[in-house]
Coordinates of C-alpha atoms in Angstrom, one line a residue:
M1 CA -0.3 -0.3 0.3
I2 CA 0.9 3.6 -0.8
F3 CA -0.3 6.4 1.0
I4 CA -0.9 9.9 -1.2
R5 CA 0.4 12.6 1.7
E6 CA 1.7 15.5 1.9
G7 CA 5.6 14.4 3.0
T8 CA 5.9 11.0 1.2
R9 CA 7.0 10.5 -1.9
A10 CA 4.6 9.4 -4.1
H11 CA 3.0 12.9 -3.4
R12 CA 6.1 14.9 -4.2
L13 CA 6.3 13.3 -7.3
L14 CA 2.6 13.1 -8.2
M15 CA 2.5 17.5 -7.4
L16 CA 5.6 18.0 -9.3
L17 CA 4.8 16.4 -12.5
A18 CA 1.7 17.8 -12.6
C19 CA 3.9 21.2 -12.4
V20 CA 5.7 20.1 -15.2
G21 CA 4.8 17.2 -16.7
E22 CA 7.7 15.1 -17.2
Y23 CA 11.7 15.3 -15.2
P24 CA 14.7 14.0 -16.1
M25 CA 15.5 10.7 -14.8
Q26 CA 19.4 12.1 -15.2
A27 CA 18.3 14.8 -12.1
V28 CA 16.6 12.5 -9.7
C29 CA 19.4 13.3 -7.3
L30 CA 18.0 16.7 -7.0
L31 CA 14.5 14.9 -4.6
G32 CA 16.6 13.4 -2.4
N33 CA 18.8 9.9 -1.7
D34 CA 19.1 8.6 -5.4
R35 CA 18.6 4.9 -4.9
V36 CA 16.1 5.6 -2.4
W37 CA 14.1 7.8 -5.1
K38 CA 15.0 5.3 -8.1
R39 CA 13.8 2.4 -6.3
R40 CA 10.4 3.8 -5.2
I41 CA 10.2 5.4 -8.5
R42 CA 10.6 1.3 -9.9
Q43 CA 7.6 1.1 -7.6
L44 CA 5.7 3.1 -9.0
Q45 CA 5.4 1.6 -12.7
K46 CA 4.0 -1.1 -12.0
V47 CA 0.5 -1.0 -11.2
E48 CA 0.0 -0.6 -6.9
D49 CA -2.8 0.2 -4.3
F50 CA -3.2 3.4 -3.3
C51 CA -4.3 5.2 -0.2
L52 CA -5.2 9.6 -1.2
P53 CA -5.1 11.4 1.8
D54 CA -8.2 11.2 3.2
G55 CA -7.8 7.4 3.8
A56 CA -11.4 6.8 3.2
E57 CA -11.4 5.6 -1.4
R58 CA -8.1 2.7 -2.7
V59 CA -6.8 2.9 -5.4
R60 CA -4.9 0.2 -7.8
L61 CA -3.0 1.8 -10.8
Q62 CA -0.5 2.1 -12.4
M63 CA 0.8 5.6 -11.4
L64 CA 4.0 6.5 -13.1
T65 CA 5.7 5.4 -17.0
V66 CA 9.4 5.7 -17.9
S67 CA 10.6 6.3 -22.2
G68 CA 13.5 7.1 -23.8
K69 CA 16.8 6.9 -23.0
G70 CA 20.3 8.0 -22.0
K71 CA 19.5 12.3 -21.2
S72 CA 16.2 11.8 -22.5
K73 CA 15.4 9.3 -20.3
T74 CA 12.5 11.4 -19.0
I75 CA 9.2 10.5 -16.2
R76 CA 5.9 10.7 -16.7
L77 CA 2.6 10.7 -15.3
H78 CA 0.7 7.1 -16.9
K79 CA -3.3 8.0 -18.3
S80 CA -4.7 6.4 -15.3
A81 CA -2.8 8.3 -12.6
L82 CA -5.1 11.1 -13.5
P83 CA -8.0 10.3 -12.0
M84 CA -5.7 9.6 -8.6
L85 CA -4.3 13.1 -9.2
R86 CA -8.2 15.2 -9.4
K87 CA -9.3 13.4 -6.4
T88 CA -6.1 14.5 -4.4
A89 CA -5.5 18.2 -5.3
P90 CA -7.8 19.6 -7.6
E91 CA -5.9 22.5 -9.0
A92 CA -3.2 21.0 -9.7
F93 CA -5.3 19.0 -12.2
R94 CA -6.2 21.9 -14.0
Y95 CA -3.0 22.9 -14.1
Y96 CA -2.4 19.8 -15.6
T97 CA -4.9 19.3 -17.9
E98 CA -4.8 23.1 -19.2
H99 CA -1.5 22.6 -19.9
F100 CA -0.6 19.2 -20.6
P101 CA -4.0 18.8 -22.7
D102 CA -4.6 15.0 -24.2
H103 CA -2.0 13.6 -21.8
H104 CA -0.2 14.3 -25.0
F105 CA 4.4 15.2 -24.9
S106 CA 6.5 15.4 -28.1
G107 CA 9.1 13.8 -28.2
A108 CA 10.6 15.7 -29.8
A109 CA 14.4 16.3 -28.3
T110 CA 14.1 19.9 -27.9
H111 CA 11.1 19.7 -26.3
V112 CA 12.3 17.2 -23.8
S113 CA 15.4 19.1 -22.8
R114 CA 13.1 22.8 -22.4
N115 CA 10.6 20.9 -20.2
H116 CA 13.9 19.2 -18.6
R117 CA 15.5 22.6 -18.0
I118 CA 12.3 23.8 -16.3
A119 CA 11.6 20.8 -14.0
E120 CA 15.3 21.0 -12.5
V121 CA 14.3 24.4 -11.8
V122 CA 11.4 24.0 -10.1
A123 CA 12.8 20.6 -8.3
M124 CA 15.7 23.2 -6.8
C125 CA 12.9 25.7 -5.9
M126 CA 10.8 22.6 -3.8
A127 CA 13.9 21.4 -2.4
A128 CA 15.0 25.1 -1.1
K129 CA 11.0 25.6 0.2
I130 CA 10.5 27.9 -2.9
G131 CA 6.6 28.4 -3.6
V132 CA 6.5 27.1 -6.9
L133 CA 3.9 25.2 -7.5
P134 CA 1.6 28.0 -9.9
W135 CA -1.1 26.9 -8.4
S136 CA 0.2 28.0 -4.4
V137 CA 1.6 30.7 -5.1
R138 CA 0.6 34.2 -5.9
G139 CA -0.4 35.2 -9.5
L140 CA 0.8 37.9 -11.8
H141 CA -1.3 39.8 -11.1
D142 CA -1.1 40.6 -7.7
P143 CA 0.4 43.6 -6.8
R144 CA 1.6 42.3 -3.6
V145 CA 3.7 40.1 -6.1
R146 CA 4.3 42.9 -8.5
Y147 CA 6.1 45.5 -6.7
Q148 CA 8.0 42.5 -4.9
N149 CA 6.5 43.3 -1.0
V150 CA 6.3 39.5 -0.7
D151 CA 7.1 37.3 2.4
R152 CA 8.6 33.9 1.3
A153 CA 10.2 33.4 -1.8
C154 CA 7.9 32.0 -5.2
C155 CA 9.3 30.9 -8.7
Y156 CA 6.8 32.1 -12.1
L157 CA 8.2 29.4 -14.5
S158 CA 8.8 30.9 -18.1
G159 CA 4.8 29.7 -18.9
A160 CA 3.2 32.2 -16.8
L161 CA 5.4 35.0 -17.7
K162 CA 4.4 34.1 -21.4
E163 CA 0.7 34.3 -20.3
F164 CA 0.8 37.9 -18.4
Y165 CA 2.4 39.3 -21.4
A166 CA 1.8 37.2 -24.0
D167 CA 2.4 39.4 -27.5
E168 CA 5.5 40.4 -25.3
M169 CA 7.0 37.4 -25.0
A170 CA 6.0 37.1 -28.4
K171 CA 9.2 38.6 -28.8
T172 CA 11.2 36.7 -27.2
G173 CA 11.4 33.4 -28.8
F174 CA 15.5 33.4 -28.8
T175 CA 15.6 33.4 -24.7
R176 CA 17.3 30.2 -22.6
I177 CA 14.8 32.1 -19.2
A178 CA 13.2 29.1 -17.5
G179 CA 11.6 31.4 -15.1
A180 CA 11.9 34.3 -12.0
I181 CA 12.4 34.1 -8.5
V182 CA 10.8 36.9 -6.6
Y183 CA 12.3 37.4 -2.5
P184 CA 11.4 40.4 -0.5
Q185 CA 12.8 43.0 -2.0
G186 CA 13.9 41.8 -5.2
V187 CA 14.0 39.8 -8.8
Y188 CA 16.2 37.2 -10.1
A189 CA 16.0 35.7 -14.0
V190 CA 16.6 32.6 -13.5
Y191 CA 18.7 30.4 -16.1
N192 CA 19.4 26.2 -16.3
T193 CA 22.1 25.5 -17.7
R194 CA 22.7 21.7 -17.5
D195 CA 25.8 20.9 -18.1
Q196 CA 26.3 23.0 -20.6
P197 CA 28.0 26.7 -20.9
M198 CA 25.9 29.9 -20.6
L199 CA 25.9 31.8 -24.4
W200 CA 24.6 35.0 -24.4
R201 CA 24.6 35.3 -28.5
G202 CA 21.1 37.7 -30.5
R203 CA 19.5 40.2 -28.4
G204 CA 16.9 37.3 -26.5
E205 CA 18.1 37.5 -22.7
E206 CA 18.4 41.3 -23.2
K207 CA 14.9 41.9 -25.0
A208 CA 14.0 39.0 -21.9
Q209 CA 15.6 41.2 -19.1
I210 CA 13.2 44.2 -20.3
L211 CA 10.5 42.1 -20.0
L212 CA 10.7 41.5 -16.6
S213 CA 11.8 45.1 -15.3
S214 CA 8.5 46.3 -17.1
I215 CA 6.8 43.1 -15.4
F216 CA 8.1 44.0 -11.2
R217 CA 7.6 47.4 -10.8
T218 CA 8.8 48.9 -6.8
G219 CA 7.2 51.9 -6.0
G220 CA 5.3 52.8 -9.0
F221 CA 7.7 53.2 -10.5
R222 CA 9.7 50.9 -13.6
T223 CA 12.8 48.8 -12.0
E224 CA 15.2 46.7 -14.0
V225 CA 16.6 43.4 -13.0
D226 CA 19.8 43.4 -13.8
S227 CA 20.1 40.0 -11.1
A228 CA 20.2 37.1 -12.5
I229 CA 20.3 33.2 -10.8
L230 CA 22.7 30.8 -13.0
V231 CA 21.4 26.4 -12.6
G232 CA 24.9 24.9 -14.0
R233 CA 25.4 21.0 -13.9
D234 CA 28.3 21.3 -11.0
F235 CA 30.7 23.8 -10.5
R236 CA 33.0 22.2 -14.4
T237 CA 29.2 24.4 -15.8
A238 CA 30.9 27.3 -13.9
A239 CA 34.5 27.1 -15.2
A240 CA 33.6 26.2 -18.6
T241 CA 31.6 29.2 -18.3
L242 CA 33.3 31.7 -17.2
E243 CA 36.4 30.1 -19.8
D244 CA 33.6 30.8 -23.2
A245 CA 33.3 34.2 -21.3
F246 CA 37.1 35.5 -20.7
A247 CA 37.2 33.9 -24.8
R248 CA 35.4 36.7 -26.5
R249 CA 35.9 40.0 -27.3
H250 CA 33.1 41.4 -28.6
L251 CA 31.4 43.0 -25.3
K252 CA 27.4 41.8 -27.2
E253 CA 28.5 38.4 -27.0
R254 CA 30.2 38.3 -23.0
L255 CA 28.1 36.9 -19.9
D256 CA 27.8 40.3 -18.1
R257 CA 26.5 41.7 -20.6
V258 CA 22.8 41.8 -20.0
Y259 CA 23.0 41.3 -16.6
R260 CA 25.1 42.8 -13.9
H261 CA 25.4 40.3 -11.7
L262 CA 24.9 36.1 -12.5
H263 CA 25.3 33.7 -9.0
F264 CA 25.6 30.2 -9.7
I265 CA 24.4 27.6 -8.7
P266 CA 24.9 24.3 -8.6
Q267 CA 22.5 21.4 -9.0
N268 CA 23.3 19.8 -5.6
E269 CA 22.7 19.7 -1.8
F270 CA 25.4 22.5 -2.0
G271 CA 23.6 24.5 -4.6
V272 CA 19.9 24.2 -2.3
K273 CA 21.4 25.9 0.7
L274 CA 23.3 29.0 -0.9
L275 CA 20.0 29.8 -3.3
Q276 CA 17.8 29.7 0.2
I277 CA 20.4 31.9 1.5
I278 CA 20.8 34.5 -1.2
T279 CA 16.4 34.3 -1.5
M280 CA 16.1 35.7 2.2
E281 CA 15.3 39.3 3.1
D282 CA 18.0 41.5 2.8
W283 CA 20.5 38.7 2.5
D284 CA 23.5 40.5 0.6
A285 CA 23.8 42.7 3.9
K286 CA 23.2 40.0 6.2
L287 CA 26.8 38.0 4.2
R288 CA 28.3 40.8 4.7
E289 CA 27.8 41.5 8.7
A290 CA 28.7 37.8 9.8
I291 CA 32.2 37.7 7.4
F292 CA 33.2 41.9 7.8
G293 CA 31.0 43.4 10.5
D294 CA 31.5 47.1 10.8
E295 CA 34.7 46.9 8.2
R296 CA 33.4 48.7 5.1
A297 CA 34.3 49.3 1.2
N298 CA 38.0 51.4 0.5
P299 CA 36.2 54.9 -2.6
L300 CA 39.2 54.6 -3.7
P301 CA 40.7 53.7 -6.1
R302 CA 37.5 53.4 -8.4
G303 CA 36.4 50.9 -9.9
L304 CA 38.1 48.5 -7.6
E305 CA 36.1 45.0 -7.0
H306 CA 35.4 44.1 -3.3
D307 CA 33.3 43.9 -0.5
A308 CA 35.3 46.1 2.4
Y309 CA 38.7 47.1 3.0
M310 CA 40.6 45.4 6.3
D311 CA 43.8 45.5 7.4
A312 CA 45.4 47.2 4.4
A313 CA 43.9 44.2 1.2
Y314 CA 41.2 44.4 -0.4
H315 CA 38.2 42.0 0.8
F316 CA 35.8 39.8 -2.4
S317 CA 33.3 37.4 -1.0
H318 CA 31.9 35.6 -3.5
L319 CA 29.8 33.9 -0.9
D320 CA 26.8 34.4 -3.8
G321 CA 28.8 33.3 -7.0
D322 CA 28.1 36.5 -9.0
L323 CA 30.8 35.3 -12.1
C324 CA 29.7 38.9 -13.1
R325 CA 31.7 40.3 -10.5
L326 CA 34.0 37.8 -10.5
I327 CA 34.7 38.8 -13.8
R328 CA 35.3 42.5 -12.6
F329 CA 37.3 41.5 -9.5
R330 CA 39.6 39.5 -11.9
R331 CA 40.5 43.4 -13.7
S332 CA 40.9 44.3 -10.7
M333 CA 43.7 42.6 -9.4
R334 CA 45.6 42.9 -13.1
N335 CA 44.8 46.6 -13.2
W336 CA 46.1 47.1 -9.8
P337 CA 48.7 44.5 -8.8
E338 CA 50.8 46.3 -6.1
E339 CA 46.7 45.9 -4.4
Q340 CA 47.1 43.8 -1.3
Y341 CA 43.6 40.9 -2.0
V342 CA 41.8 38.8 0.4
L343 CA 39.0 36.0 -1.4
V344 CA 36.5 34.7 1.0
C345 CA 34.9 31.8 -0.5
Y346 CA 33.6 28.0 0.0
S347 CA 36.4 25.2 -0.8
E348 CA 33.5 23.5 -2.8
Q349 CA 34.0 26.1 -5.0
M350 CA 38.3 26.7 -5.0
P351 CA 38.7 24.6 -8.5
Y352 CA 36.9 26.5 -10.6
L353 CA 38.8 29.3 -8.7
K354 CA 41.9 28.5 -9.4
E355 CA 41.3 28.2 -12.9
Y356 CA 39.9 31.0 -13.0
L357 CA 43.2 33.2 -11.9
G358 CA 45.1 31.4 -13.1
D359 CA 48.2 32.7 -12.3
L360 CA 46.6 35.8 -9.7
W361 CA 46.1 32.5 -8.0
D362 CA 49.1 31.8 -7.4
G363 CA 50.5 35.4 -6.5
A364 CA 52.2 37.2 -3.0
N365 CA 49.0 38.8 -3.2
L366 CA 46.6 37.4 -2.7
R367 CA 45.1 35.2 0.3
V368 CA 42.3 33.4 -0.4
Q369 CA 40.2 32.6 3.0
R370 CA 38.0 29.9 3.7
I371 CA 33.9 29.7 4.9
D372 CA 32.1 26.9 5.2
L373 CA 28.2 27.2 4.1
D374 CA 26.8 24.6 6.7
A375 CA 27.6 26.8 9.6
L376 CA 26.9 30.0 7.5
H377 CA 23.3 28.5 6.3
T378 CA 22.5 27.2 10.0
H379 CA 23.2 31.2 10.9
F380 CA 20.8 32.3 9.0
C381 CA 18.5 28.9 7.5
G382 CA 19.1 26.8 11.3
T383 CA 18.8 23.3 10.8
K384 CA 17.5 20.7 8.9
E385 CA 13.7 19.7 9.3

């Protein structure tokens, strides 16, 4: 007997697939223990007895179907599970039937890849306790959302953005945006590049950024959305993205052309914790205070990227995973080689930082200060429930 109630693996999968339609098998690790989840998925591909949330009704059916090979291997709801979805969560069932009519999915590689990108973002948000299920968050027409007057972070998928401004989104057909995260006093555009470096070609992303800026406003005035989150498979993706950015001499092809801040979030437990930190209210100020106390940046020399000036050294924090600021910090070290620097980062970030900084990493004027993410996450977010 498999129980369908909030908190169980079967219920989480049911809600996840009602939202995204299909989920990549290779990203099951984002849901929790890989072996445990794959064993449960194999079980749900068989005809089993299910007990619905009220406990009064029991049904016998096959909940999941798995198809495809390799990276395209995908998990979907079996058609016989739709009546159970309707009885368990009517709003989720309504959303599913509106966005995946006739329970039909395209087998084209581009469509599957696009669905998988969005599904992985949803899984990351669910793990980070960011509201993402469309039937459980406020709509974009709610002024509290558009003015970023929210008490908790919530994510709006690209489909919701397209529905809000259908005519304008028709002009952004080449954007790779997966959604937008709204948190107290801020908005992030969200991208998922998976295991490939993010390429900023064409004007699609620039148009998407302009559209987001027109949706989300502060104090009645249009405010520019200048920050984005880049989700990637692991830190090798971050290294490849930085290498690609460095190789492009033309400003129009640089990753820092559209957004001034681009936070890299790996698809693992580390990334989930980092995502929770950078979606807190006033997270930037809290992070600076926790690391640097009352110390502030030195206004001179102008253009030198840093967070605090302490002990005759310029301290730069990469604890938010901001790749655009890292590019500017590297430029600062090249332009002012006579200065002393301290790079504050997590141990997990060090391999790609060492690769990107090159000879600067071993320079006598750079010192690395390592911070433990688990301790920082516990300080801000408490222990794991």
